[in-house]
XYZ file of C-alpha atoms in Angstrom:
569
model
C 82.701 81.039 112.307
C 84.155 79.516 115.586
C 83.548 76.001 116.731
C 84.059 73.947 119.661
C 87.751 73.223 120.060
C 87.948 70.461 122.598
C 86.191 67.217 122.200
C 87.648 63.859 120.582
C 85.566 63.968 117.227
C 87.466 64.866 113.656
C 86.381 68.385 114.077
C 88.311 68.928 117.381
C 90.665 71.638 116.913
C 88.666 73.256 114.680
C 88.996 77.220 114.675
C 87.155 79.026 111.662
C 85.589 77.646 108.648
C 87.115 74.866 106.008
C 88.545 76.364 102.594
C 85.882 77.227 100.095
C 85.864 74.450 98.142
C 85.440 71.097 100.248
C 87.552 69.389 97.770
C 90.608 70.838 99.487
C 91.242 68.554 102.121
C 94.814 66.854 103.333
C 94.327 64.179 100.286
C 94.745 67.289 97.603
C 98.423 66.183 97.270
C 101.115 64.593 95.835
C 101.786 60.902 96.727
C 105.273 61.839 97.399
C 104.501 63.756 100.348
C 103.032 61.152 101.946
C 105.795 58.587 100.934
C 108.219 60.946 102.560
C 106.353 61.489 105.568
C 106.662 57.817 106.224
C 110.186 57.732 104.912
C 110.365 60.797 107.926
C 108.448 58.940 110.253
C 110.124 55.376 109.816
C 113.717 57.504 110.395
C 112.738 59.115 113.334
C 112.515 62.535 111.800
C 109.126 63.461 111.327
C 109.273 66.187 114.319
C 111.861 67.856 113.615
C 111.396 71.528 113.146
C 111.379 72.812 109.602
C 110.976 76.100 108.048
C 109.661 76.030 104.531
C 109.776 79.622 101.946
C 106.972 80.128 99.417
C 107.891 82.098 96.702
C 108.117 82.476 93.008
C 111.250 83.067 90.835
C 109.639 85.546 88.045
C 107.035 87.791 87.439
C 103.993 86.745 85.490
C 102.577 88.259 81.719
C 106.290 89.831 80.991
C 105.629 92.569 84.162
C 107.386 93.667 87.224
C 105.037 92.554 90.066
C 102.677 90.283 91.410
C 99.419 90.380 93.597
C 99.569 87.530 96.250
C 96.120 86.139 96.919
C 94.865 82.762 98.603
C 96.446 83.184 102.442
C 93.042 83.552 103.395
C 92.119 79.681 102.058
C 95.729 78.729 102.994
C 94.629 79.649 106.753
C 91.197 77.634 106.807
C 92.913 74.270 105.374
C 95.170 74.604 107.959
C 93.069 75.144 110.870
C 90.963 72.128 109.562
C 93.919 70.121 108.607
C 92.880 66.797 110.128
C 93.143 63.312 108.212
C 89.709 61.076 108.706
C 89.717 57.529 109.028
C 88.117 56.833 105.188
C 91.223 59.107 103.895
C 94.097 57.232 106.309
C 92.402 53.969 104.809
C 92.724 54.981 101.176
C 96.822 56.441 101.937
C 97.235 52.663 103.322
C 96.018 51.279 100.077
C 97.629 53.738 97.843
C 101.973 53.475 99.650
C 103.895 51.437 97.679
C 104.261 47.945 98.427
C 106.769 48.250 101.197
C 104.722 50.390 103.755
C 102.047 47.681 103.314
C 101.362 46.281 107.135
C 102.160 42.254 107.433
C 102.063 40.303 110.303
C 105.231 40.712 111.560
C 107.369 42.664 113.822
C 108.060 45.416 111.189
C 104.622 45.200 110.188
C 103.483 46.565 113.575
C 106.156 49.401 113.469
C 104.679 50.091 110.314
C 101.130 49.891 111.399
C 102.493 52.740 113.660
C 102.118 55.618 110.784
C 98.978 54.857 110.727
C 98.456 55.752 114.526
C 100.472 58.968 113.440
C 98.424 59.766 110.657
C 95.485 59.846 113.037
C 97.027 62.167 115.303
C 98.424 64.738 113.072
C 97.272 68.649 113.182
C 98.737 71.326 112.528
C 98.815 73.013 116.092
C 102.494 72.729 115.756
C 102.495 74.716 113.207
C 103.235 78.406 112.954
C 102.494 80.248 109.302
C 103.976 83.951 108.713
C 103.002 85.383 105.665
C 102.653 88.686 103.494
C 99.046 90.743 103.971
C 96.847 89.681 101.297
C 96.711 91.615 98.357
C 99.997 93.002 98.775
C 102.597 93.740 95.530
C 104.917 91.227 96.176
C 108.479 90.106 93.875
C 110.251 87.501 93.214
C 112.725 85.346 95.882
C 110.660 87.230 98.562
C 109.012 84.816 100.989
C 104.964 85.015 100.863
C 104.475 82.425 103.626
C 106.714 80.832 106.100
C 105.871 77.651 107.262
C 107.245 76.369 110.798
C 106.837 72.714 111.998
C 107.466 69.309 112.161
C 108.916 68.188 108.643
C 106.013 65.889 107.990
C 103.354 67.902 108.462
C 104.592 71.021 106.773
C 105.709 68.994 103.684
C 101.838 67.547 103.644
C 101.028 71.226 103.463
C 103.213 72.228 100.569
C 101.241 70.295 97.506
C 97.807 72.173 98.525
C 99.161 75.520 99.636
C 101.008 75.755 96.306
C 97.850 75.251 95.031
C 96.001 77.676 96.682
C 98.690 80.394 96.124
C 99.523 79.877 92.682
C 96.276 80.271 90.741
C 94.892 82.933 93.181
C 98.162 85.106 92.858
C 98.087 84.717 89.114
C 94.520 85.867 88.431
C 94.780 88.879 91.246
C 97.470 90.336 89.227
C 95.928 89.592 85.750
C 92.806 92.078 87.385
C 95.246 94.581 88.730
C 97.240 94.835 84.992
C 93.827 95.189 83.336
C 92.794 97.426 86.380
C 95.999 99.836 85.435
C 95.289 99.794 81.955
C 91.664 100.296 81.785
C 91.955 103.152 84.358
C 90.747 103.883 87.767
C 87.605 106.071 85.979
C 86.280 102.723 84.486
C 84.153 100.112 85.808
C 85.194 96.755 85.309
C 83.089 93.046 85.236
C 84.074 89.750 85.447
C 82.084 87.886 82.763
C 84.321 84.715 82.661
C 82.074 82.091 84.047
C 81.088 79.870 81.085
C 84.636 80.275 79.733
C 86.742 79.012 83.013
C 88.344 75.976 83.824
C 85.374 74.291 85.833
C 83.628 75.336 88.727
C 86.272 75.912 91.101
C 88.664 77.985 88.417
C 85.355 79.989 87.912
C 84.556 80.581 91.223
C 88.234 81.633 92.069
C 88.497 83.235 89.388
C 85.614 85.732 90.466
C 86.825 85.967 93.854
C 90.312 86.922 92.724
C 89.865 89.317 90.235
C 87.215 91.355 92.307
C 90.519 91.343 95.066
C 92.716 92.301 92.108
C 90.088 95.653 91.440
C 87.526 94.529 89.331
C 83.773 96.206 90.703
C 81.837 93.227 90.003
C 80.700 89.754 88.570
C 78.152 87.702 86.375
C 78.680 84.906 88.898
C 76.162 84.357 91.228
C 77.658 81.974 93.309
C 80.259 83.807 93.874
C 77.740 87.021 94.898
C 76.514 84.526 97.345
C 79.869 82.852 98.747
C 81.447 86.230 98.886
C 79.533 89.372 98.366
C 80.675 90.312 95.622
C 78.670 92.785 93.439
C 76.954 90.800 90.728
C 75.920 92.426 87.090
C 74.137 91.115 84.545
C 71.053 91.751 81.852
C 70.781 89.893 78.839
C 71.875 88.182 76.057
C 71.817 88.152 71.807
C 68.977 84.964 73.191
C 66.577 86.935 74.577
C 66.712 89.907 72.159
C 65.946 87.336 69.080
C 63.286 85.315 70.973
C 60.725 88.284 70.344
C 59.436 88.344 66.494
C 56.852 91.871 67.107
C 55.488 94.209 70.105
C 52.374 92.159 69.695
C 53.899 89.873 72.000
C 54.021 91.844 74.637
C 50.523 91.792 76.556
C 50.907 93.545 79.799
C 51.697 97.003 78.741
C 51.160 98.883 81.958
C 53.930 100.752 84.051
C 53.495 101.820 86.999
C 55.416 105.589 87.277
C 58.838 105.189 89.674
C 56.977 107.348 92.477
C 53.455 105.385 92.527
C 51.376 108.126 91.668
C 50.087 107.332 88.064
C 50.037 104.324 85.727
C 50.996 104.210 82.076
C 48.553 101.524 80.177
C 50.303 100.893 76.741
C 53.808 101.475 77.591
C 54.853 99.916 74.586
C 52.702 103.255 72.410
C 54.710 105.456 74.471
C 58.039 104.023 73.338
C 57.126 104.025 70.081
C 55.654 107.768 69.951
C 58.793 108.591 71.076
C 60.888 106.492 68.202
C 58.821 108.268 65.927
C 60.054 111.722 67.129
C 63.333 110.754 67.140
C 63.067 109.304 63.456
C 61.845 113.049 62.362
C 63.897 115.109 64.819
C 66.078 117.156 62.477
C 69.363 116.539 64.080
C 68.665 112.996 63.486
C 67.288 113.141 59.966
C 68.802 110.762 57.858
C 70.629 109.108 60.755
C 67.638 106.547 61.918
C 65.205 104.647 59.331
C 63.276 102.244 60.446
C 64.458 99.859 63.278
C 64.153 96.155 64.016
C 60.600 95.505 65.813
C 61.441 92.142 67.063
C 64.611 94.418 69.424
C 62.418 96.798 69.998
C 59.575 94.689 71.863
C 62.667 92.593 73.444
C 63.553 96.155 74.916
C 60.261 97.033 76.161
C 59.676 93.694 77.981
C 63.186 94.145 79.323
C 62.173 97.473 80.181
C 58.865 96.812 81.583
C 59.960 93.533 84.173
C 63.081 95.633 85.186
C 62.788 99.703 85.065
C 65.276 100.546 87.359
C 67.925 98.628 85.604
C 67.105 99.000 81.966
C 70.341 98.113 80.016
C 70.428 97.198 76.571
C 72.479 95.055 74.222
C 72.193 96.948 70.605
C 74.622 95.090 68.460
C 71.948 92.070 67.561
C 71.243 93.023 64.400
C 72.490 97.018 63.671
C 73.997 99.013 65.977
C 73.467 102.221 64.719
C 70.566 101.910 62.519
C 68.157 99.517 65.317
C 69.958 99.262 68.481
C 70.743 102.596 69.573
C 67.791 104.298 68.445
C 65.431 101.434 69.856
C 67.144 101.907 73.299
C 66.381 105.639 73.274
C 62.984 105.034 72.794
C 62.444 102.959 76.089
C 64.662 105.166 77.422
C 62.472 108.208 76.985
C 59.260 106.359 77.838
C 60.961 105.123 80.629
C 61.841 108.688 81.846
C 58.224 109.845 80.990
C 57.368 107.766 84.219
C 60.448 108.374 86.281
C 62.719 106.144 85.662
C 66.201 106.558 84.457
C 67.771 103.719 82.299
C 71.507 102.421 82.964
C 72.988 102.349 79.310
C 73.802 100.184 76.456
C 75.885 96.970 75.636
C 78.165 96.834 72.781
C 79.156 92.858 72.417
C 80.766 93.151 68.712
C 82.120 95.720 65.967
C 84.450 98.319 66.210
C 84.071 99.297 69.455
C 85.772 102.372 69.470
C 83.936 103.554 66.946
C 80.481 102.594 67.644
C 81.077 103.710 71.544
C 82.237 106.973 70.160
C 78.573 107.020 67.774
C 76.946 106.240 70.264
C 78.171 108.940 72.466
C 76.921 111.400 69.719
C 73.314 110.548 69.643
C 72.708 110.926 73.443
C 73.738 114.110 73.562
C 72.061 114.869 70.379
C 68.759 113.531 72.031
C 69.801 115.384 75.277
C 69.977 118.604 73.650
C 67.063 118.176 71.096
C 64.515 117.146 73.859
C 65.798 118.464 76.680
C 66.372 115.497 78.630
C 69.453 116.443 81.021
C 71.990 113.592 81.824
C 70.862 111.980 79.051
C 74.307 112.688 77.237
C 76.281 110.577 79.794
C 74.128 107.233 79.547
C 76.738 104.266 80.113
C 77.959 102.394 77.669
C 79.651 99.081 78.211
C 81.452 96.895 75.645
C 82.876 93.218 76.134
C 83.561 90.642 73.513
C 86.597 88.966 74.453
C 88.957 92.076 75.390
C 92.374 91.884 76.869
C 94.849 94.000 78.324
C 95.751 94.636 74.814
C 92.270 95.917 73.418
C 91.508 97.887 76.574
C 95.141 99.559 75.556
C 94.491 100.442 71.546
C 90.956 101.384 72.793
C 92.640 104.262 74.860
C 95.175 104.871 72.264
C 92.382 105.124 69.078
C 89.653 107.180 71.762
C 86.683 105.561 73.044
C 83.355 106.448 75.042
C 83.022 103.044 76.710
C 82.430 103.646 80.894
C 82.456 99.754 81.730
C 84.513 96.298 80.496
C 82.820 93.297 80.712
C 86.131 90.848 80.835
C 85.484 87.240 80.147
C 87.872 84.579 78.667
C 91.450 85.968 78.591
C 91.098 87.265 82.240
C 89.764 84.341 84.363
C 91.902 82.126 82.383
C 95.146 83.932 82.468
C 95.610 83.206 78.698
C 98.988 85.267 78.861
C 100.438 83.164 81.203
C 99.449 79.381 81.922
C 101.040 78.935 85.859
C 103.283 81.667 87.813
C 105.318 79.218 89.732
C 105.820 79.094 92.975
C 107.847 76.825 95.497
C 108.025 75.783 98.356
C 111.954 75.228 99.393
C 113.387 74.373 103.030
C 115.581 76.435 104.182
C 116.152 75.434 107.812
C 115.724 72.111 109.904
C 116.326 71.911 113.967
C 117.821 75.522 113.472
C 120.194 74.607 111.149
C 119.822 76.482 107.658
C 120.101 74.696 104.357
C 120.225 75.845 100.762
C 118.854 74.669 97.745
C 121.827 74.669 94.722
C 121.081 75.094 91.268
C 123.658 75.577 87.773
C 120.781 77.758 87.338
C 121.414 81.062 89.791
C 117.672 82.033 89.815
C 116.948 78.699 91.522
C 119.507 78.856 94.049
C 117.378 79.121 97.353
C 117.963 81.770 100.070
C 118.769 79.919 103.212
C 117.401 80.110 107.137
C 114.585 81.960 108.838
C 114.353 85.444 107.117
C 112.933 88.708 108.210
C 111.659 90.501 105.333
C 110.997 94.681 105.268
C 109.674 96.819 102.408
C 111.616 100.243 102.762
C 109.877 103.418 101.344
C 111.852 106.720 100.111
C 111.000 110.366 99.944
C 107.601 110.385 97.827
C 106.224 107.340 99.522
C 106.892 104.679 97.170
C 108.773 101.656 98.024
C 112.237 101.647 97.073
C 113.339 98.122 97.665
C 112.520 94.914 100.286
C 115.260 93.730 102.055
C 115.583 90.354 103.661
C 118.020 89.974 106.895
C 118.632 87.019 109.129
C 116.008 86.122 111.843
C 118.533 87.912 114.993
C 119.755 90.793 112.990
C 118.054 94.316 113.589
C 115.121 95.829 112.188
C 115.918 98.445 109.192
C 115.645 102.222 111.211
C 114.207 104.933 109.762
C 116.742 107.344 108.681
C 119.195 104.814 109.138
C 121.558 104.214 105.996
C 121.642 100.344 104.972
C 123.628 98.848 102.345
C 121.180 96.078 100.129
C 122.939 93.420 98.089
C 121.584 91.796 95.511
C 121.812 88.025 96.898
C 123.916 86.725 94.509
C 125.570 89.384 91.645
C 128.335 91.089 94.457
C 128.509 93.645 92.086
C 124.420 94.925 92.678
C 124.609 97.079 96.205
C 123.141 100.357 96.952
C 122.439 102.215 100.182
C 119.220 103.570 101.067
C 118.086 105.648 104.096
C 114.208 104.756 104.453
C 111.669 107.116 105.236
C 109.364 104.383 106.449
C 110.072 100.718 107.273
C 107.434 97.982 106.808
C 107.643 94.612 107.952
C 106.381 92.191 105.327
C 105.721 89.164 107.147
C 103.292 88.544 109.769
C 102.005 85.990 112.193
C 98.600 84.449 110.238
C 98.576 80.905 112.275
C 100.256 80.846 115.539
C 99.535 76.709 116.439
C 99.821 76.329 119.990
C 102.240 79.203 120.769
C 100.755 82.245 122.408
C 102.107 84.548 119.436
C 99.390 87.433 118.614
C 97.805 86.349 115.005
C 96.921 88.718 112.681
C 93.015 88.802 111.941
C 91.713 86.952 108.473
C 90.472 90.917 106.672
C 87.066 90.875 104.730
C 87.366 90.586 101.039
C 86.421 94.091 100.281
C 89.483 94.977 102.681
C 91.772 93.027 100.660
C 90.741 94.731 97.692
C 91.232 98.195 99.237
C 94.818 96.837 100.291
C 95.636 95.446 97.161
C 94.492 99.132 95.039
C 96.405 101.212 97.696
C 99.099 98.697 97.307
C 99.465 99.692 93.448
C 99.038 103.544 94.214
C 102.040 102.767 96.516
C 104.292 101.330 93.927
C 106.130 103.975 91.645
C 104.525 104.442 87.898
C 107.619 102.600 86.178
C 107.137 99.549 88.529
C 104.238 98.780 87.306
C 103.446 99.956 83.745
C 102.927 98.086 80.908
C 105.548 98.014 78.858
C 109.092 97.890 79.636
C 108.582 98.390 82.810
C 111.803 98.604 85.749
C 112.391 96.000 87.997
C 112.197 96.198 91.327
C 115.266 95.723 93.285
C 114.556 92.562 96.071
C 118.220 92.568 98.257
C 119.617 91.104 101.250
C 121.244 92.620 104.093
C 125.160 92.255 104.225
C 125.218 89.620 106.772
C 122.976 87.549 105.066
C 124.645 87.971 101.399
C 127.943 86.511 103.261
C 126.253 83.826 105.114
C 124.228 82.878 101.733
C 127.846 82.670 99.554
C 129.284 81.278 102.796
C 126.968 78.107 103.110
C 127.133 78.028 99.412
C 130.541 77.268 99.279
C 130.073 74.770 101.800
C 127.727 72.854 100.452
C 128.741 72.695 97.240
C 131.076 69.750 96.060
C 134.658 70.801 94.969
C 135.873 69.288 91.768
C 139.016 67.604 90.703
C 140.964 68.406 87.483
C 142.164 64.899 86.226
């Protein structure tokens, strides 16, 4: 939504809409970057011009890829990055002791950060990042970050933040997405198991981006139009003790035209013929009352959507053949029910049962379609389960995906940092013992090249001036730091990988914030992009991430430089 950008309130500047949760303001950081930013300001330093990399080091849940998510939130704190007068108050109290303002001449110098506080934006600052929703790897950058030093290291505490989580729970979708199969349907039932309101509501958000179809939360349905699912629980099954409960028993039919006064005699002439249809001889006895009126009230406030959770009491023996019933009534007047719930057992198993009897019933009353009712399952599945359920044969058509998604219970954080790499135009590196933490210095370009059969073969990241990869163009990649890792490859297609998002005060073109639904587009035709071994399960082959020449001998050149020569005593 725009707003007024002039004016001398606390909103002036203000371009689009805050960040989702209003908790992410310029306070959600670490003291230290506020310590520094005085440390910057007090030594002159605070405008110099920095570029900052975020990126992580490894691949989450043992895989080859990652999903980035959270630019979009990244983009709205910064456009409403803006310190009020309560928070500069609160950073005065909370410095250490020496930043503390006394009446004296260095007092008033001090005083003087205050005055900077006040007047610090972020339409200095220019942010170039990956599409959202793209397959991304390690070392490559996901945002750049141009601007004074002390504003972009006040960014770096919340953007990590925003990307970390988000990026992790968009790819833990997208592995369950490629295991379950495009074919299924897959929910996000995590709510009541997430960390708090903000890790559920992300949690939704991200995992319908990663290729989930919909979610139990309705917030998030509201916040970001998201499809929402839902029917009921083990609760409202048990609440009914007989059909006698139930006292209005019409049903209107789906087209208006006649009215059925004792629904609930309909349903149960029809679990009567199903009891002493031959096929099903011996399969049904007598069911569970109490589930069966809980169906028919279901049923009756919601026939459009009737979907029933059997596995209260006995799958096979109540729940199944009670949902028929409505089922049958239900189509008596028109309507056509959506399916069952399986929340426990062998799911395999009872899916595959299941299966059976509706296209026993289908064939035996002649009820066409009847055969290819959906049937869900949930209780607590994982990537794992969704995988032995393929490999032992199953007739479940939709997931319901709860505790191990929206929590990431494979992997805890993925990681990321955010490392300088070049002040006042002058690159630096970060040094590590450790290779895989040794940073890749200066402004980067950064390219995804794609061979023959239009997957990506590798991304390749060049110095700021050098030239853009051609098509049909041979290049030689290096891996950054083994000399020994180099291949040439002649792309077919060339794809820039970073992007203007936030352009500050410069009159760059910025790329357009996509809808959600967009993103999640992206992000599947992102995976149909990437080749099979990428991205499968097990074992999977890493991609290659490289470096152009040039920038493979500047990198080993600076690191020599900067590193400290010993002396052998």
């Amino acid at each position: 939504m725009e707003t007024e950008a002039n004016g001398a309130s606390e909103n002036a500047g203000r371009v689009m809409d805050g960040p989702t949760n209003p908790m992410v303001t310029p306070l959600l950081t670490d003291l230290y970057q506020f310590t520094m930013a005085y440390a910057y300001w007090k030594a002159g330093k605070h405008n110099d011009r920095a570029v900052f990399d975020l990126y992580f080091r490894k691949n989450p849940f043992g895989g080859e890829f990652t999903v980035f998510a959270g630019l979009e939130e990244c983009i709205k704190l910064i456009a409403n990055f803006k310190l009020t007068e309560e928070e500069i108050s609160f950073i005065r109290k909370s410095l250490p002791g020496s930043c503390e303002v006394k009446q004296t001449t260095l007092g008033m110098i001090q005083e003087g950060f205050f005055s900077y506080l006040r007047e610090i934006d972020c339409s200095d600052v220019e942010v170039y990042a990956i599409s959202e929703g793209t397959v991304v790897f390690p070392k490559v950058p996901l945002l750049r970050v141009e601007g004074p030093v002390a504003v972009v290291q006040l960014l770096e505490t919340p953007v990590l933040n925003l990307v970390n989580f988000a990026s992790l729970v968009a790819t833990n979708a997208a592995r369950h997405r490629l295991v379950a199969g495009n074919s299924k349907m897959l929910l996000e039932f995590g709510l009541r198991r997430a960390q708090g309101p903000d890790g559920a509501i992300g949690a939704s958000k991200y995992c319908y981006m990663g290729g989930f179809d919909a979610t139990s939360n309705v917030a998030a349905g509201r916040l970001f139009g998201i499809p929402l699912r839902g029917t009921h629980s083990h609760a409202f099954v048990s609440s009914f003790m007989s059909p006698d409960e139930i006292l209005d028993r019409s049903l209107c039919s789906s087209d208006g035209s006649s009215t059925c006064e004792d629904f609930v005699s309909l349903v149960q002439s029809w679990l009567s013929k199903i009891q002493w249809s031959k096929p099903l001889s011996g399969i049904f006895g007598e069911t569970n009352q109490s589930e069966l009126a809980a169906f028919m009230s279901y049923a009756l406030a919601f026939p459009n959507n009737f979907l029933a959770l059997v596995d209260t009491y006995d799958v096979m023996r109540s729940g199944v053949p009670n949902f028929c019933a409505v089922a049958l009534a239900l189509r008596d007047l028109g309507y056509k029910a959506v399916g069952i719930r399986l929340d426990s057992g062998d799911l395999a198993y009872l899916s595959s049962e299941a299966r059976k009897i509706f296209h026993t019933i289908e064939k035996e009353f002649g009820v066409p379609g009847f055969g290819k009712m959906s049937i869900t399952a949930s209780n607590d599945l994982n990537e794992e389960t969704l995988d032995a359920l393929n490999k032992q044969g199953h007739e479940v058509d939709c997931f319901g995906i709860g505790t191990y998604l929206v929590t990431c219970y494979a992997q805890a954080a993925l990681g990321c940092v955010f490392k300088l790499v070049e002040i006042n135009n002058q690159p630096r590196i970060k040094l590590s013992e450790d290779v895989s933490k040794v940073s890749i210095p200066c402004k980067k370009r950064c390219y995804r090249l794609y061979g023959k059969e239009g997957y990506s073969l590798v991304d390749i990241m060049t110095g700021e001036n050098e030239p853009c990869p051609k098509v049909g163009e041979r290049i030689l990649c290096r891996h950054p730091f083994n000399e020994s890792k180099r291949a040439y490859v002649v792309p077919q297609r060339v794809e820039m990988l970073l992007k203007c998002y936030w352009h500050g005060k410069s009159d760059k073109v910025r790329e357009e914030l996509p809808a959600l639904k967009d993103i999640r587009d992206h992000c599947i035709k992102q995976l149909e992009q990437m080749r099979p071994d990428h991205i499968r399960r097990l074992n999977p082959t890493p991609y290659k991430v490289s470096v152009s020449a040039k920038l493979y001998d500047f990198i080993h050149f600076l690191w020599l430089n900067e590193a400290p020569v010993g002396e052998l005593q």
